[in-house]
Amino acid sequence: MSSSHVIGLTTPLSVKDVEGLRAGDRVLISGIIYTARDAAHKRLLSLIERGKSLPFPPEGQIIYYVGPSPAPPGRIIGAAGPTTSYRMDPYTPRLLELGLKGMIGKGKRSTQVREAMVKNKAIYMAAIGGAGALMSTVIKEAKVIAYEDLGPEAIRRLTVDQLPAIVVNDTLGNDLYEDGEKRYQII
Amino acid sequence: MRKISAKHLTEVIKREVIAANLQLGDDMIEALRRARNIEESEVGKEILDKLLENAELASANRIPICQDTGLVVIFAELGQEVCIVDGDFTEAIEEGVRVGYQEGYLRKSVCHPFTRENTGDNTPVIIHLDMVPGDRLRLWVVPKGGGSENMSALYMLPPSAGWNGVKEKVVETVVRAGPNPCPPTIVGVGIGGNFEKCAILAKKALLRPVSEPNPVAELQAMEVELLEEINKSGVGPEGLGGRVTSLAVHINMMPCHIASLPVAVNIQCHANRHREVLL
Ligand code: SF4
């Protein structure tokens, strides 16, 4: 893991973009990304099962696992840090098959998700959990595009400018959580 | 009898839920600064800097520290010479949460267990009420996030497990949680009591200002030992590797049944929001 490596990423992502990234790389993401948590994922999967089209085409896109707090007057969005990712694990492989290229959240992913990332060439990135106020400053536009009834769990299209994240799982199967922990473990 | 009006109680709760979510306590700011000095991992240092910056931005921009503005837990110590007038105690607290979460632009994070339908106003509130001597009402307002609560656990150990058994369970729980509860964390540990009391002991341990030494010397030594063990794990800030997995361990202990040794581990993330008020 090199400490000075910061890479700018602009969405949508190509296979080449993601193949060039390694676990431990710091990235700054700009462009459009989509939000979805548990309830939205459940609905997306049910659309896929019924052969219906999704509220946004997943190819090349990044999903950010976040349920923001409401925007106070004069602001674009409230606090918007990542939620824990494992809850989305059961739904993720199917979205990766459809071309989803990146996910932003916090916490470890299941073996199935990690294998699906290698197979479908996608990456998983961690944002700083609990840094909701900080993350809200890189979001320049936010619009609910589906499932308004889900409130904080609705799907939003966000325009972000240099959203900071760190690559946890790359297309080679590396895992920064495992490597980082081992590196600082005192036995 | 001293009278406290339910309307006043509602106002206080409303004010405190908003303040708790926007303003990280000085105890936490200090603890994060200390951690920044200890941390060896570059990524870890960067994360701790960002968390301090986040706390500043939250209070400057009046945005919650974290988007998970929590399920509200209230610990109340009600003096037995206090009489709540002009309304109902529980309803007054819930109304404070309702209004505070609406007017403070806080996220409503409470739902039906199965349908997952949001209750819409962040109620119900979890209230722990103790009757104490005197004519004051002391309240702790604690919005608790789901990520760290999900990683908490309760164990009914056999008495033969002893201190080593307790230690093993506490460390195992924190290390297994890894990045999920947004480390660096505070670890609340309850030892003794029974099934439900043990969990309350653990949660109440989190109310103590971070790193304020435990007044009981025996427990203080146990806290130091546990923190050292936890921080050997290498989990580090946000689980990305480093020296500081937890900022502090707080223990509450009481006697238990001759057949049991209950241990509860309540994990608190760095968005450690707790406000204390005396009415
Ligand atoms: S665990 Fe705490 S800091 Fe992390 S997202 Fe939940 S409430 Fe926020």
GROMACS .gro file of C-alpha atoms and ligand atoms in nm:
model
  474
    1MET     CA    1   0.000   0.000   0.000
    2SER     CA    2   0.168   0.323  -0.108
    3SER     CA    3   0.076   0.623   0.099
    4SER     CA    4   0.108   0.901  -0.157
    5HIS     CA    5  -0.095   0.742  -0.433
    6VAL     CA    6  -0.408   0.951  -0.500
    7ILE     CA    7  -0.593   0.880  -0.821
    8GLY     CA    8  -0.870   1.086  -0.978
    9LEU     CA    9  -1.164   0.882  -1.106
   10THR     CA   10  -1.445   1.011  -1.325
   11THR     CA   11  -1.767   0.817  -1.371
   12PRO     CA   12  -1.878   0.618  -1.563
   13LEU     CA   13  -1.592   0.375  -1.508
   14SER     CA   14  -1.444   0.153  -1.779
   15VAL     CA   15  -1.294  -0.192  -1.726
   16LYS     CA   16  -0.956  -0.029  -1.785
   17ASP     CA   17  -1.020   0.227  -1.511
   18VAL     CA   18  -1.094  -0.038  -1.251
   19GLU     CA   19  -0.823  -0.279  -1.361
   20GLY     CA   20  -0.567  -0.007  -1.299
   21LEU     CA   21  -0.663   0.025  -0.932
   22ARG     CA   22  -0.514  -0.168  -0.642
   23ALA     CA   23  -0.629  -0.223  -0.285
   24GLY     CA   24  -0.485   0.064  -0.081
   25ASP     CA   25  -0.506   0.327  -0.358
   26ARG     CA   26  -0.659   0.653  -0.246
   27VAL     CA   27  -0.911   0.784  -0.499
   28LEU     CA   28  -1.105   1.107  -0.555
   29ILE     CA   29  -1.428   1.035  -0.739
   30SER     CA   30  -1.601   1.294  -0.957
   31GLY     CA   31  -1.914   1.276  -1.169
   32ILE     CA   32  -2.247   1.106  -1.117
   33ILE     CA   33  -2.298   0.828  -0.864
   34TYR     CA   34  -2.616   0.663  -0.733
   35THR     CA   35  -2.726   0.598  -0.377
   36ALA     CA   36  -2.895   0.279  -0.261
   37ARG     CA   37  -2.931   0.097   0.071
   38ASP     CA   38  -3.105  -0.226   0.179
   39ALA     CA   39  -3.463  -0.143   0.080
   40ALA     CA   40  -3.368   0.004  -0.258
   41HIS     CA   41  -3.150  -0.297  -0.337
   42LYS     CA   42  -3.439  -0.528  -0.260
   43ARG     CA   43  -3.657  -0.342  -0.509
   44LEU     CA   44  -3.383  -0.331  -0.775
   45LEU     CA   45  -3.342  -0.708  -0.753
   46SER     CA   46  -3.712  -0.767  -0.781
   47LEU     CA   47  -3.716  -0.556  -1.101
   48ILE     CA   48  -3.426  -0.759  -1.240
   49GLU     CA   49  -3.604  -1.087  -1.158
   50ARG     CA   50  -3.912  -0.968  -1.343
   51GLY     CA   51  -3.704  -0.856  -1.641
   52LYS     CA   52  -3.792  -0.489  -1.593
   53SER     CA   53  -3.553  -0.201  -1.651
   54LEU     CA   54  -3.386  -0.030  -1.355
   55PRO     CA   55  -3.422   0.337  -1.250
   56PHE     CA   56  -3.064   0.382  -1.374
   57PRO     CA   57  -2.861   0.159  -1.606
   58PRO     CA   58  -2.591  -0.004  -1.390
   59GLU     CA   59  -2.321  -0.038  -1.660
   60GLY     CA   60  -2.007   0.148  -1.559
   61GLN     CA   61  -2.175   0.306  -1.258
   62ILE     CA   62  -2.090   0.340  -0.890
   63ILE     CA   63  -2.341   0.280  -0.612
   64TYR     CA   64  -2.284   0.465  -0.286
   65TYR     CA   65  -2.437   0.294   0.019
   66VAL     CA   66  -2.577   0.593   0.203
   67GLY     CA   67  -2.897   0.714   0.365
   68PRO     CA   68  -2.838   1.089   0.402
   69SER     CA   69  -2.996   1.307   0.667
   70PRO     CA   70  -3.244   1.569   0.533
   71ALA     CA   71  -3.099   1.882   0.371
   72PRO     CA   72  -3.133   2.187   0.595
   73PRO     CA   73  -3.253   2.503   0.414
   74GLY     CA   74  -2.990   2.639   0.175
   75ARG     CA   75  -2.794   2.314   0.158
   76ILE     CA   76  -2.788   2.045  -0.109
   77ILE     CA   77  -2.792   1.748   0.124
   78GLY     CA   78  -2.748   1.668   0.494
   79ALA     CA   79  -2.482   1.441   0.642
   80ALA     CA   80  -2.395   1.168   0.391
   81GLY     CA   81  -2.136   0.918   0.513
   82PRO     CA   82  -2.135   0.549   0.414
   83THR     CA   83  -2.345   0.278   0.576
   84THR     CA   84  -2.221  -0.077   0.650
   85SER     CA   85  -2.196  -0.272   0.324
   86TYR     CA   86  -2.248  -0.635   0.427
   87ARG     CA   87  -2.623  -0.582   0.433
   88MET     CA   88  -2.612  -0.533   0.055
   89ASP     CA   89  -2.405  -0.849  -0.005
   90PRO     CA   90  -2.695  -1.077  -0.098
   91TYR     CA   91  -2.798  -0.839  -0.379
   92THR     CA   92  -2.460  -0.731  -0.512
   93PRO     CA   93  -2.339  -1.016  -0.739
   94ARG     CA   94  -2.644  -0.977  -0.965
   95LEU     CA   95  -2.575  -0.604  -1.009
   96LEU     CA   96  -2.211  -0.676  -1.086
   97GLU     CA   97  -2.321  -0.916  -1.359
   98LEU     CA   98  -2.516  -0.628  -1.509
   99GLY     CA   99  -2.202  -0.417  -1.531
  100LEU     CA  100  -2.192  -0.222  -1.204
  101LYS     CA  101  -1.828  -0.120  -1.172
  102GLY     CA  102  -1.791   0.026  -0.826
  103MET     CA  103  -1.939   0.042  -0.477
  104ILE     CA  104  -1.867   0.280  -0.192
  105GLY     CA  105  -1.946   0.182   0.167
  106LYS     CA  106  -1.777   0.068   0.484
  107GLY     CA  107  -1.693  -0.275   0.620
  108LYS     CA  108  -1.600  -0.615   0.479
  109ARG     CA  109  -1.778  -0.787   0.190
  110SER     CA  110  -1.876  -1.154   0.164
  111THR     CA  111  -1.668  -1.410  -0.026
  112GLN     CA  112  -1.940  -1.424  -0.293
  113VAL     CA  113  -1.922  -1.050  -0.351
  114ARG     CA  114  -1.542  -1.056  -0.362
  115GLU     CA  115  -1.544  -1.337  -0.616
  116ALA     CA  116  -1.804  -1.158  -0.824
  117MET     CA  117  -1.585  -0.845  -0.827
  118VAL     CA  118  -1.292  -1.043  -0.966
  119LYS     CA  119  -1.510  -1.218  -1.222
  120ASN     CA  120  -1.695  -0.909  -1.343
  121LYS     CA  121  -1.407  -0.662  -1.299
  122ALA     CA  122  -1.535  -0.424  -1.036
  123ILE     CA  123  -1.401  -0.258  -0.723
  124TYR     CA  124  -1.520  -0.184  -0.373
  125MET     CA  125  -1.411   0.133  -0.200
  126ALA     CA  126  -1.443   0.251   0.160
  127ALA     CA  127  -1.535   0.604   0.253
  128ILE     CA  128  -1.476   0.731   0.606
  129GLY     CA  129  -1.755   0.589   0.817
  130GLY     CA  130  -1.917   0.853   1.033
  131ALA     CA  131  -1.767   1.149   0.846
  132GLY     CA  132  -2.113   1.255   0.731
  133ALA     CA  133  -2.064   1.631   0.753
  134LEU     CA  134  -1.739   1.612   0.559
  135MET     CA  135  -1.888   1.395   0.285
  136SER     CA  136  -2.180   1.633   0.244
  137THR     CA  137  -1.936   1.905   0.126
  138VAL     CA  138  -1.828   1.708  -0.186
  139ILE     CA  139  -2.186   1.654  -0.304
  140LYS     CA  140  -2.277   1.926  -0.553
  141GLU     CA  141  -2.619   1.804  -0.665
  142ALA     CA  142  -2.867   1.552  -0.528
  143LYS     CA  143  -3.192   1.436  -0.682
  144VAL     CA  144  -3.426   1.156  -0.582
  145ILE     CA  145  -3.481   0.946  -0.896
  146ALA     CA  146  -3.674   0.651  -0.751
  147TYR     CA  147  -3.854   0.518  -0.442
  148GLU     CA  148  -3.925   0.854  -0.280
  149ASP     CA  149  -4.147   0.666  -0.030
  150LEU     CA  150  -3.833   0.512   0.120
  151GLY     CA  151  -3.723   0.850   0.258
  152PRO     CA  152  -3.352   0.832   0.341
  153GLU     CA  153  -3.337   0.501   0.155
  154ALA     CA  154  -3.464   0.643  -0.177
  155ILE     CA  155  -3.235   0.618  -0.479
  156ARG     CA  156  -3.061   0.950  -0.539
  157ARG     CA  157  -2.848   1.066  -0.828
  158LEU     CA  158  -2.557   1.257  -0.679
  159THR     CA  159  -2.308   1.477  -0.859
  160VAL     CA  160  -1.987   1.461  -0.661
  161ASP     CA  161  -1.664   1.652  -0.684
  162GLN     CA  162  -1.356   1.469  -0.556
  163LEU     CA  163  -1.528   1.235  -0.314
  164PRO     CA  164  -1.244   1.076  -0.111
  165ALA     CA  165  -1.236   0.697  -0.080
  166ILE     CA  166  -0.986   0.415  -0.057
  167VAL     CA  167  -0.985   0.096  -0.265
  168VAL     CA  168  -1.051  -0.207  -0.042
  169ASN     CA  169  -1.114  -0.484  -0.298
  170ASP     CA  170  -0.955  -0.475  -0.641
  171THR     CA  171  -1.004  -0.689  -0.953
  172LEU     CA  172  -0.723  -0.924  -0.845
  173GLY     CA  173  -0.897  -1.028  -0.524
  174ASN     CA  174  -0.686  -0.824  -0.280
  175ASP     CA  175  -0.851  -0.704   0.041
  176LEU     CA  176  -0.717  -0.400   0.224
  177TYR     CA  177  -0.904  -0.480   0.547
  178GLU     CA  178  -0.723  -0.813   0.575
  179ASP     CA  179  -0.384  -0.676   0.472
  180GLY     CA  180  -0.407  -0.365   0.689
  181GLU     CA  181  -0.507  -0.559   0.998
  182LYS     CA  182  -0.228  -0.815   0.951
  183ARG     CA  183   0.028  -0.542   0.903
  184TYR     CA  184  -0.042  -0.381   1.242
  185GLN     CA  185  -0.127  -0.691   1.440
  186ILE     CA  186   0.089  -0.756   1.748
  187ILE     CA  187   0.099  -1.127   1.825
  188MET     CA  188  -4.267   1.835   4.591
  189ARG     CA  189  -4.082   2.017   4.315
  190LYS     CA  190  -4.278   2.057   3.995
  191ILE     CA  191  -4.126   2.010   3.649
  192SER     CA  192  -4.353   2.082   3.359
  193ALA     CA  193  -4.384   1.827   3.081
  194LYS     CA  194  -4.364   2.111   2.828
  195HIS     CA  195  -4.028   2.216   2.966
  196LEU     CA  196  -3.909   1.857   2.945
  197THR     CA  197  -4.011   1.844   2.578
  198GLU     CA  198  -3.817   2.164   2.507
  199VAL     CA  199  -3.505   2.030   2.679
  200ILE     CA  200  -3.515   1.699   2.490
  201LYS     CA  201  -3.568   1.877   2.159
  202ARG     CA  202  -3.271   2.104   2.225
  203GLU     CA  203  -3.048   1.819   2.341
  204VAL     CA  204  -3.116   1.574   2.056
  205ILE     CA  205  -3.020   1.846   1.808
  206ALA     CA  206  -2.711   1.952   2.004
  207ALA     CA  207  -2.597   1.592   2.051
  208ASN     CA  208  -2.607   1.528   1.677
  209LEU     CA  209  -2.435   1.850   1.570
  210GLN     CA  210  -2.171   1.893   1.835
  211LEU     CA  211  -1.920   1.621   1.919
  212GLY     CA  212  -1.827   1.641   2.290
  213ASP     CA  213  -1.492   1.783   2.404
  214ASP     CA  214  -1.406   1.446   2.558
  215MET     CA  215  -1.423   1.284   2.212
  216ILE     CA  216  -1.231   1.562   2.039
  217GLU     CA  217  -0.953   1.520   2.297
  218ALA     CA  218  -0.956   1.141   2.258
  219LEU     CA  219  -0.931   1.166   1.878
  220ARG     CA  220  -0.640   1.411   1.909
  221ARG     CA  221  -0.460   1.175   2.145
  222ALA     CA  222  -0.521   0.888   1.904
  223ARG     CA  223  -0.378   1.097   1.619
  224ASN     CA  224  -0.053   1.123   1.815
  225ILE     CA  225  -0.034   0.751   1.885
  226GLU     CA  226  -0.137   0.618   1.544
  227GLU     CA  227   0.146   0.489   1.324
  228SER     CA  228  -0.041   0.403   1.004
  229GLU     CA  229  -0.042   0.686   0.748
  230VAL     CA  230  -0.395   0.605   0.637
  231GLY     CA  231  -0.497   0.586   1.002
  232LYS     CA  232  -0.354   0.930   1.077
  233GLU     CA  233  -0.530   1.073   0.775
  234ILE     CA  234  -0.861   0.923   0.890
  235LEU     CA  235  -0.824   1.067   1.240
  236ASP     CA  236  -0.750   1.411   1.091
  237LYS     CA  237  -1.060   1.381   0.875
  238LEU     CA  238  -1.275   1.283   1.173
  239LEU     CA  239  -1.158   1.592   1.361
  240GLU     CA  240  -1.227   1.804   1.053
  241ASN     CA  241  -1.568   1.639   1.023
  242ALA     CA  242  -1.658   1.738   1.379
  243GLU     CA  243  -1.560   2.099   1.308
  244LEU     CA  244  -1.758   2.108   0.984
  245ALA     CA  245  -2.063   1.961   1.155
  246SER     CA  246  -2.083   2.233   1.415
  247ALA     CA  247  -1.987   2.513   1.170
  248ASN     CA  248  -2.234   2.408   0.897
  249ARG     CA  249  -2.499   2.280   1.139
  250ILE     CA  250  -2.501   1.939   0.973
  251PRO     CA  251  -2.510   1.617   1.177
  252ILE     CA  252  -2.171   1.462   1.257
  253CYS     CA  253  -2.301   1.140   1.104
  254GLN     CA  254  -2.604   1.077   0.881
  255ASP     CA  255  -2.713   0.799   1.116
  256THR     CA  256  -2.860   1.028   1.379
  257GLY     CA  257  -2.956   0.722   1.577
  258LEU     CA  258  -3.229   0.565   1.781
  259VAL     CA  259  -3.265   0.784   2.090
  260VAL     CA  260  -3.180   0.631   2.427
  261ILE     CA  261  -3.261   0.832   2.740
  262PHE     CA  262  -3.126   0.751   3.084
  263ALA     CA  263  -3.327   0.940   3.344
  264GLU     CA  264  -3.268   0.968   3.717
  265LEU     CA  265  -3.586   1.109   3.861
  266GLY     CA  266  -3.570   1.251   4.212
  267GLN     CA  267  -3.852   1.108   4.421
  268GLU     CA  268  -3.953   1.458   4.529
  269VAL     CA  269  -4.015   1.565   4.169
  270CYS     CA  270  -4.362   1.577   4.028
  271ILE     CA  271  -4.410   1.599   3.650
  272VAL     CA  272  -4.702   1.834   3.584
  273ASP     CA  273  -4.910   1.932   3.280
  274GLY     CA  274  -4.846   1.613   3.091
  275ASP     CA  275  -4.709   1.263   3.074
  276PHE     CA  276  -4.336   1.194   3.129
  277THR     CA  277  -4.287   0.947   2.844
  278GLU     CA  278  -4.501   1.142   2.601
  279ALA     CA  279  -4.312   1.463   2.686
  280ILE     CA  280  -3.983   1.294   2.596
  281GLU     CA  281  -4.118   1.143   2.275
  282GLU     CA  282  -4.259   1.479   2.169
  283GLY     CA  283  -3.916   1.635   2.224
  284VAL     CA  284  -3.762   1.373   1.995
  285ARG     CA  285  -4.037   1.415   1.734
  286VAL     CA  286  -3.997   1.791   1.716
  287GLY     CA  287  -3.618   1.785   1.749
  288TYR     CA  288  -3.572   1.536   1.466
  289GLN     CA  289  -3.803   1.739   1.242
  290GLU     CA  290  -3.672   2.087   1.319
  291GLY     CA  291  -3.311   1.977   1.343
  292TYR     CA  292  -3.314   1.805   1.000
  293LEU     CA  293  -3.209   1.479   1.161
  294ARG     CA  294  -3.264   1.145   0.990
  295LYS     CA  295  -3.557   0.936   1.108
  296SER     CA  296  -3.407   0.593   1.152
  297VAL     CA  297  -3.675   0.387   1.328
  298CYS     CA  298  -3.892   0.128   1.152
  299HIS     CA  299  -4.117  -0.178   1.189
  300PRO     CA  300  -3.900  -0.490   1.236
  301PHE     CA  301  -4.052  -0.678   0.941
  302THR     CA  302  -4.228  -0.440   0.703
  303ARG     CA  303  -3.938  -0.195   0.760
  304GLU     CA  304  -4.191   0.086   0.738
  305ASN     CA  305  -4.043   0.399   0.894
  306THR     CA  306  -4.233   0.530   1.198
  307GLY     CA  307  -4.171   0.872   1.046
  308ASP     CA  308  -4.072   1.065   1.358
  309ASN     CA  309  -3.785   0.869   1.512
  310THR     CA  310  -4.001   0.736   1.796
  311PRO     CA  311  -4.036   0.525   2.000
  312VAL     CA  312  -3.757   0.629   2.234
  313ILE     CA  313  -3.579   0.381   2.462
  314ILE     CA  314  -3.614   0.519   2.816
  315HIS     CA  315  -3.434   0.381   3.121
  316LEU     CA  316  -3.581   0.537   3.433
  317ASP     CA  317  -3.435   0.520   3.782
  318MET     CA  318  -3.594   0.670   4.092
  319VAL     CA  319  -3.337   0.844   4.314
  320PRO     CA  320  -3.350   1.061   4.629
  321GLY     CA  321  -3.380   1.438   4.587
  322ASP     CA  322  -3.576   1.692   4.385
  323ARG     CA  323  -3.384   1.702   4.059
  324LEU     CA  324  -3.419   1.524   3.726
  325ARG     CA  325  -3.094   1.417   3.559
  326LEU     CA  326  -3.108   1.314   3.195
  327TRP     CA  327  -2.860   1.163   2.952
  328VAL     CA  328  -2.962   1.200   2.590
  329VAL     CA  329  -2.788   0.940   2.377
  330PRO     CA  330  -2.869   0.902   2.004
  331LYS     CA  331  -2.713   0.564   1.918
  332GLY     CA  332  -2.616   0.461   1.564
  333GLY     CA  333  -2.711   0.125   1.415
  334GLY     CA  334  -2.370   0.027   1.276
  335SER     CA  335  -2.203   0.004   1.614
  336GLU     CA  336  -2.513  -0.128   1.793
  337ASN     CA  337  -2.528  -0.417   1.542
  338MET     CA  338  -2.179  -0.529   1.644
  339SER     CA  339  -2.263  -0.545   2.016
  340ALA     CA  340  -2.316  -0.876   2.199
  341LEU     CA  341  -2.421  -1.041   2.525
  342TYR     CA  342  -2.274  -1.363   2.665
  343MET     CA  343  -2.391  -1.579   2.956
  344LEU     CA  344  -2.059  -1.736   3.053
  345PRO     CA  345  -2.011  -2.017   3.303
  346PRO     CA  346  -1.858  -1.880   3.627
  347SER     CA  347  -1.548  -2.096   3.565
  348ALA     CA  348  -1.465  -1.877   3.263
  349GLY     CA  349  -1.348  -1.608   3.505
  350TRP     CA  350  -1.166  -1.293   3.405
  351ASN     CA  351  -0.982  -1.467   3.119
  352GLY     CA  352  -1.311  -1.580   2.970
  353VAL     CA  353  -1.452  -1.230   2.994
  354LYS     CA  354  -1.142  -1.081   2.838
  355GLU     CA  355  -1.151  -1.326   2.550
  356LYS     CA  356  -1.517  -1.246   2.471
  357VAL     CA  357  -1.471  -0.870   2.484
  358VAL     CA  358  -1.165  -0.872   2.259
  359GLU     CA  359  -1.321  -1.123   2.020
  360THR     CA  360  -1.635  -0.909   1.985
  361VAL     CA  361  -1.444  -0.592   1.904
  362VAL     CA  362  -1.201  -0.758   1.664
  363ARG     CA  363  -1.471  -0.953   1.483
  364ALA     CA  364  -1.661  -0.626   1.430
  365GLY     CA  365  -1.361  -0.500   1.233
  366PRO     CA  366  -1.447  -0.193   1.025
  367ASN     CA  367  -1.826  -0.218   1.066
  368PRO     CA  368  -1.877  -0.003   1.379
  369CYS     CA  369  -1.658   0.283   1.244
  370PRO     CA  370  -1.351   0.246   1.464
  371PRO     CA  371  -1.192   0.397   1.664
  372THR     CA  372  -1.461   0.291   1.909
  373ILE     CA  373  -1.544   0.316   2.276
  374VAL     CA  374  -1.619  -0.023   2.428
  375GLY     CA  375  -1.883  -0.036   2.701
  376VAL     CA  376  -1.859  -0.354   2.906
  377GLY     CA  377  -2.115  -0.478   3.156
  378ILE     CA  378  -2.012  -0.759   3.388
  379GLY     CA  379  -2.255  -0.930   3.627
  380GLY     CA  380  -2.618  -0.856   3.706
  381ASN     CA  381  -2.847  -1.074   3.493
  382PHE     CA  382  -2.940  -1.096   3.125
  383GLU     CA  383  -3.103  -0.754   3.084
  384LYS     CA  384  -2.918  -0.568   3.358
  385CYS     CA  385  -2.582  -0.664   3.212
  386ALA     CA  386  -2.670  -0.499   2.880
  387ILE     CA  387  -2.784  -0.185   3.060
  388LEU     CA  388  -2.459  -0.178   3.260
  389ALA     CA  389  -2.263  -0.190   2.933
  390LYS     CA  390  -2.465   0.088   2.776
  391LYS     CA  391  -2.445   0.302   3.088
  392ALA     CA  392  -2.067   0.260   3.092
  393LEU     CA  393  -2.065   0.455   2.766
  394LEU     CA  394  -2.204   0.763   2.943
  395ARG     CA  395  -1.880   0.822   3.128
  396PRO     CA  396  -1.670   1.093   2.962
  397VAL     CA  397  -1.413   0.919   2.743
  398SER     CA  398  -1.090   0.831   2.917
  399GLU     CA  399  -1.205   0.965   3.253
  400PRO     CA  400  -1.052   0.701   3.480
  401ASN     CA  401  -1.284   0.448   3.638
  402PRO     CA  402  -1.327   0.550   4.004
  403VAL     CA  403  -1.289   0.184   4.109
  404ALA     CA  404  -0.918   0.092   4.096
  405GLU     CA  405  -0.984  -0.276   4.021
  406LEU     CA  406  -1.203  -0.188   3.720
  407GLN     CA  407  -0.959   0.077   3.602
  408ALA     CA  408  -0.684  -0.188   3.581
  409MET     CA  409  -0.918  -0.420   3.388
  410GLU     CA  410  -1.002  -0.141   3.144
  411VAL     CA  411  -0.635  -0.074   3.074
  412GLU     CA  412  -0.568  -0.443   3.016
  413LEU     CA  413  -0.862  -0.480   2.778
  414LEU     CA  414  -0.774  -0.169   2.577
  415GLU     CA  415  -0.419  -0.291   2.535
  416GLU     CA  416  -0.537  -0.631   2.412
  417ILE     CA  417  -0.789  -0.479   2.170
  418ASN     CA  418  -0.534  -0.242   2.022
  419LYS     CA  419  -0.294  -0.529   1.955
  420SER     CA  420  -0.541  -0.651   1.693
  421GLY     CA  421  -0.423  -0.410   1.424
  422VAL     CA  422  -0.782  -0.334   1.311
  423GLY     CA  423  -0.712   0.039   1.336
  424PRO     CA  424  -0.908   0.348   1.228
  425GLU     CA  425  -1.197   0.246   0.998
  426GLY     CA  426  -1.057  -0.109   1.008
  427LEU     CA  427  -0.790  -0.025   0.750
  428GLY     CA  428  -0.504  -0.124   0.980
  429GLY     CA  429  -0.338   0.063   1.263
  430ARG     CA  430  -0.269   0.098   1.632
  431VAL     CA  431  -0.590   0.263   1.748
  432THR     CA  432  -0.889   0.032   1.718
  433SER     CA  433  -1.054   0.160   2.037
  434LEU     CA  434  -1.009   0.485   2.224
  435ALA     CA  435  -1.127   0.356   2.559
  436VAL     CA  436  -1.288   0.065   2.742
  437HIS     CA  437  -1.542   0.148   3.013
  438ILE     CA  438  -1.655  -0.120   3.257
  439ASN     CA  439  -1.952  -0.135   3.494
  440MET     CA  440  -1.969  -0.435   3.724
  441MET     CA  441  -2.216  -0.568   3.982
  442PRO     CA  442  -2.280  -0.897   4.165
  443CYS     CA  443  -2.458  -1.176   3.978
  444HIS     CA  444  -2.632  -1.510   4.042
  445ILE     CA  445  -2.411  -1.791   4.181
  446ALA     CA  446  -2.472  -1.986   3.857
  447SER     CA  447  -2.383  -1.711   3.607
  448LEU     CA  448  -2.124  -1.475   3.471
  449PRO     CA  449  -2.301  -1.240   3.228
  450VAL     CA  450  -2.089  -1.016   3.004
  451ALA     CA  451  -2.223  -0.753   2.766
  452VAL     CA  452  -2.021  -0.562   2.510
  453ASN     CA  453  -2.182  -0.247   2.376
  454ILE     CA  454  -1.976  -0.092   2.100
  455GLN     CA  455  -1.991   0.282   2.048
  456CYS     CA  456  -1.856   0.440   1.729
  457HIS     CA  457  -1.647   0.756   1.719
  458ALA     CA  458  -1.972   0.950   1.665
  459ASN     CA  459  -2.010   0.917   2.041
  460ARG     CA  460  -2.305   1.143   2.113
  461HIS     CA  461  -2.416   1.187   2.471
  462ARG     CA  462  -2.543   1.495   2.653
  463GLU     CA  463  -2.611   1.525   3.023
  464VAL     CA  464  -2.860   1.774   3.169
  465LEU     CA  465  -2.972   1.842   3.522
  466LEU     CA  466  -3.317   1.995   3.574
  467SF4     S1  467  -2.143   0.335   1.334
  467SF4    FE1  468  -2.159   0.541   1.420
  467SF4     S2  469  -2.022   0.668   1.296
  467SF4    FE2  470  -2.059   0.477   1.187
  467SF4     S3  471  -2.228   0.524   1.048
  467SF4    FE3  472  -2.316   0.434   1.234
  467SF4     S4  473  -2.362   0.608   1.368
  467SF4    FE4  474  -2.227   0.682   1.210
   0.00000   0.00000   0.00000
